[in-house]
């Protein structure tokens, strides 16, 4: 359960970080 949460958290963090980078790049 903890490992699954960590995996999902990493995916979300990676996705959020990627979106943030894309938005920052556009600006």
Tab-separated table of N, CA and C in Angstrom:
chain	number	residue	atom	x	y	z
A	1	UNK	N	0.844	-1.196	0.000
A	1	UNK	CA	0.000	0.000	0.000
A	1	UNK	C	0.884	1.254	0.000
A	2	UNK	N	1.863	1.278	0.886
A	2	UNK	CA	2.755	2.448	0.940
A	2	UNK	C	3.536	2.589	-0.351
A	3	UNK	N	4.006	1.439	-0.871
A	3	UNK	CA	4.799	1.484	-2.104
A	3	UNK	C	3.928	2.004	-3.242
A	4	UNK	N	2.672	1.534	-3.286
A	4	UNK	CA	1.771	1.987	-4.345
A	4	UNK	C	1.541	3.486	-4.248
A	5	UNK	N	1.354	3.957	-3.017
A	5	UNK	CA	1.142	5.401	-2.830
A	5	UNK	C	2.369	6.168	-3.290
A	6	UNK	N	3.546	5.635	-2.981
A	6	UNK	CA	4.789	6.312	-3.369
A	6	UNK	C	4.887	6.365	-4.886
A	7	UNK	N	4.539	5.248	-5.528
A	7	UNK	CA	4.618	5.202	-6.992
A	7	UNK	C	3.679	6.239	-7.597
A	8	UNK	N	2.438	6.260	-7.110
A	8	UNK	CA	1.464	7.226	-7.635
A	8	UNK	C	1.938	8.644	-7.356
A	9	UNK	N	2.458	8.857	-6.154
A	9	UNK	CA	2.954	10.193	-5.794
A	9	UNK	C	4.072	10.609	-6.731
A	10	UNK	N	4.962	9.672	-7.042
A	10	UNK	CA	6.078	10.007	-7.945
A	10	UNK	C	5.543	10.353	-9.323
A	11	UNK	N	4.583	9.573	-9.819
A	11	UNK	CA	4.020	9.841	-11.144
A	11	UNK	C	3.350	11.213	-11.158
A	12	UNK	N	2.580	11.511	-10.116
A	12	UNK	CA	1.902	12.810	-10.053
A	12	UNK	C	2.926	13.933	-9.970
A	13	UNK	N	3.924	13.760	-9.135
A	13	UNK	CA	4.956	14.792	-8.983
A	13	UNK	C	5.678	14.991	-10.308
A	14	UNK	N	5.973	13.895	-10.999
A	14	UNK	CA	6.672	13.998	-12.283
A	14	UNK	C	5.779	14.707	-13.292
A	15	UNK	N	4.492	14.343	-13.311
A	15	UNK	CA	3.557	14.969	-14.244
A	15	UNK	C	3.400	16.453	-13.919
A	16	UNK	N	3.238	16.775	-12.640
A	16	UNK	CA	3.080	18.174	-12.235
A	16	UNK	C	4.335	18.962	-12.577
A	17	UNK	N	5.483	18.377	-12.295
A	17	UNK	CA	6.746	19.051	-12.588
A	17	UNK	C	6.881	19.285	-14.083
A	18	UNK	N	6.454	18.324	-14.859
A	18	UNK	CA	6.547	18.461	-16.305
A	18	UNK	C	5.619	19.579	-16.782
A	19	UNK	N	4.397	19.594	-16.282
A	19	UNK	CA	3.447	20.636	-16.679
A	19	UNK	C	3.970	22.003	-16.269
A	20	UNK	N	4.536	22.078	-15.065
A	20	UNK	CA	5.070	23.349	-14.576
A	20	UNK	C	6.196	23.805	-15.495
A	21	UNK	N	7.038	22.870	-15.908
A	21	UNK	CA	8.162	23.206	-16.787
A	21	UNK	C	7.628	23.702	-18.134
A	22	UNK	N	6.624	23.004	-18.667
A	22	UNK	CA	6.055	23.411	-19.946
A	22	UNK	C	5.458	24.817	-19.842
A	23	UNK	N	4.712	25.077	-18.768
A	23	UNK	CA	4.098	26.393	-18.589
A	23	UNK	C	5.182	27.458	-18.470
A	24	UNK	N	6.227	27.175	-17.703
A	24	UNK	CA	7.309	28.139	-17.505
A	24	UNK	C	8.017	28.371	-18.838
A	25	UNK	N	8.145	27.327	-19.626
A	25	UNK	CA	8.832	27.443	-20.917
A	25	UNK	C	8.009	28.329	-21.864
A	26	UNK	N	6.682	28.162	-21.814
A	26	UNK	CA	5.826	28.966	-22.691
A	26	UNK	C	5.957	30.438	-22.342
A	27	UNK	N	6.040	30.738	-21.056
A	27	UNK	CA	6.149	32.132	-20.627
A	27	UNK	C	7.531	32.634	-21.016
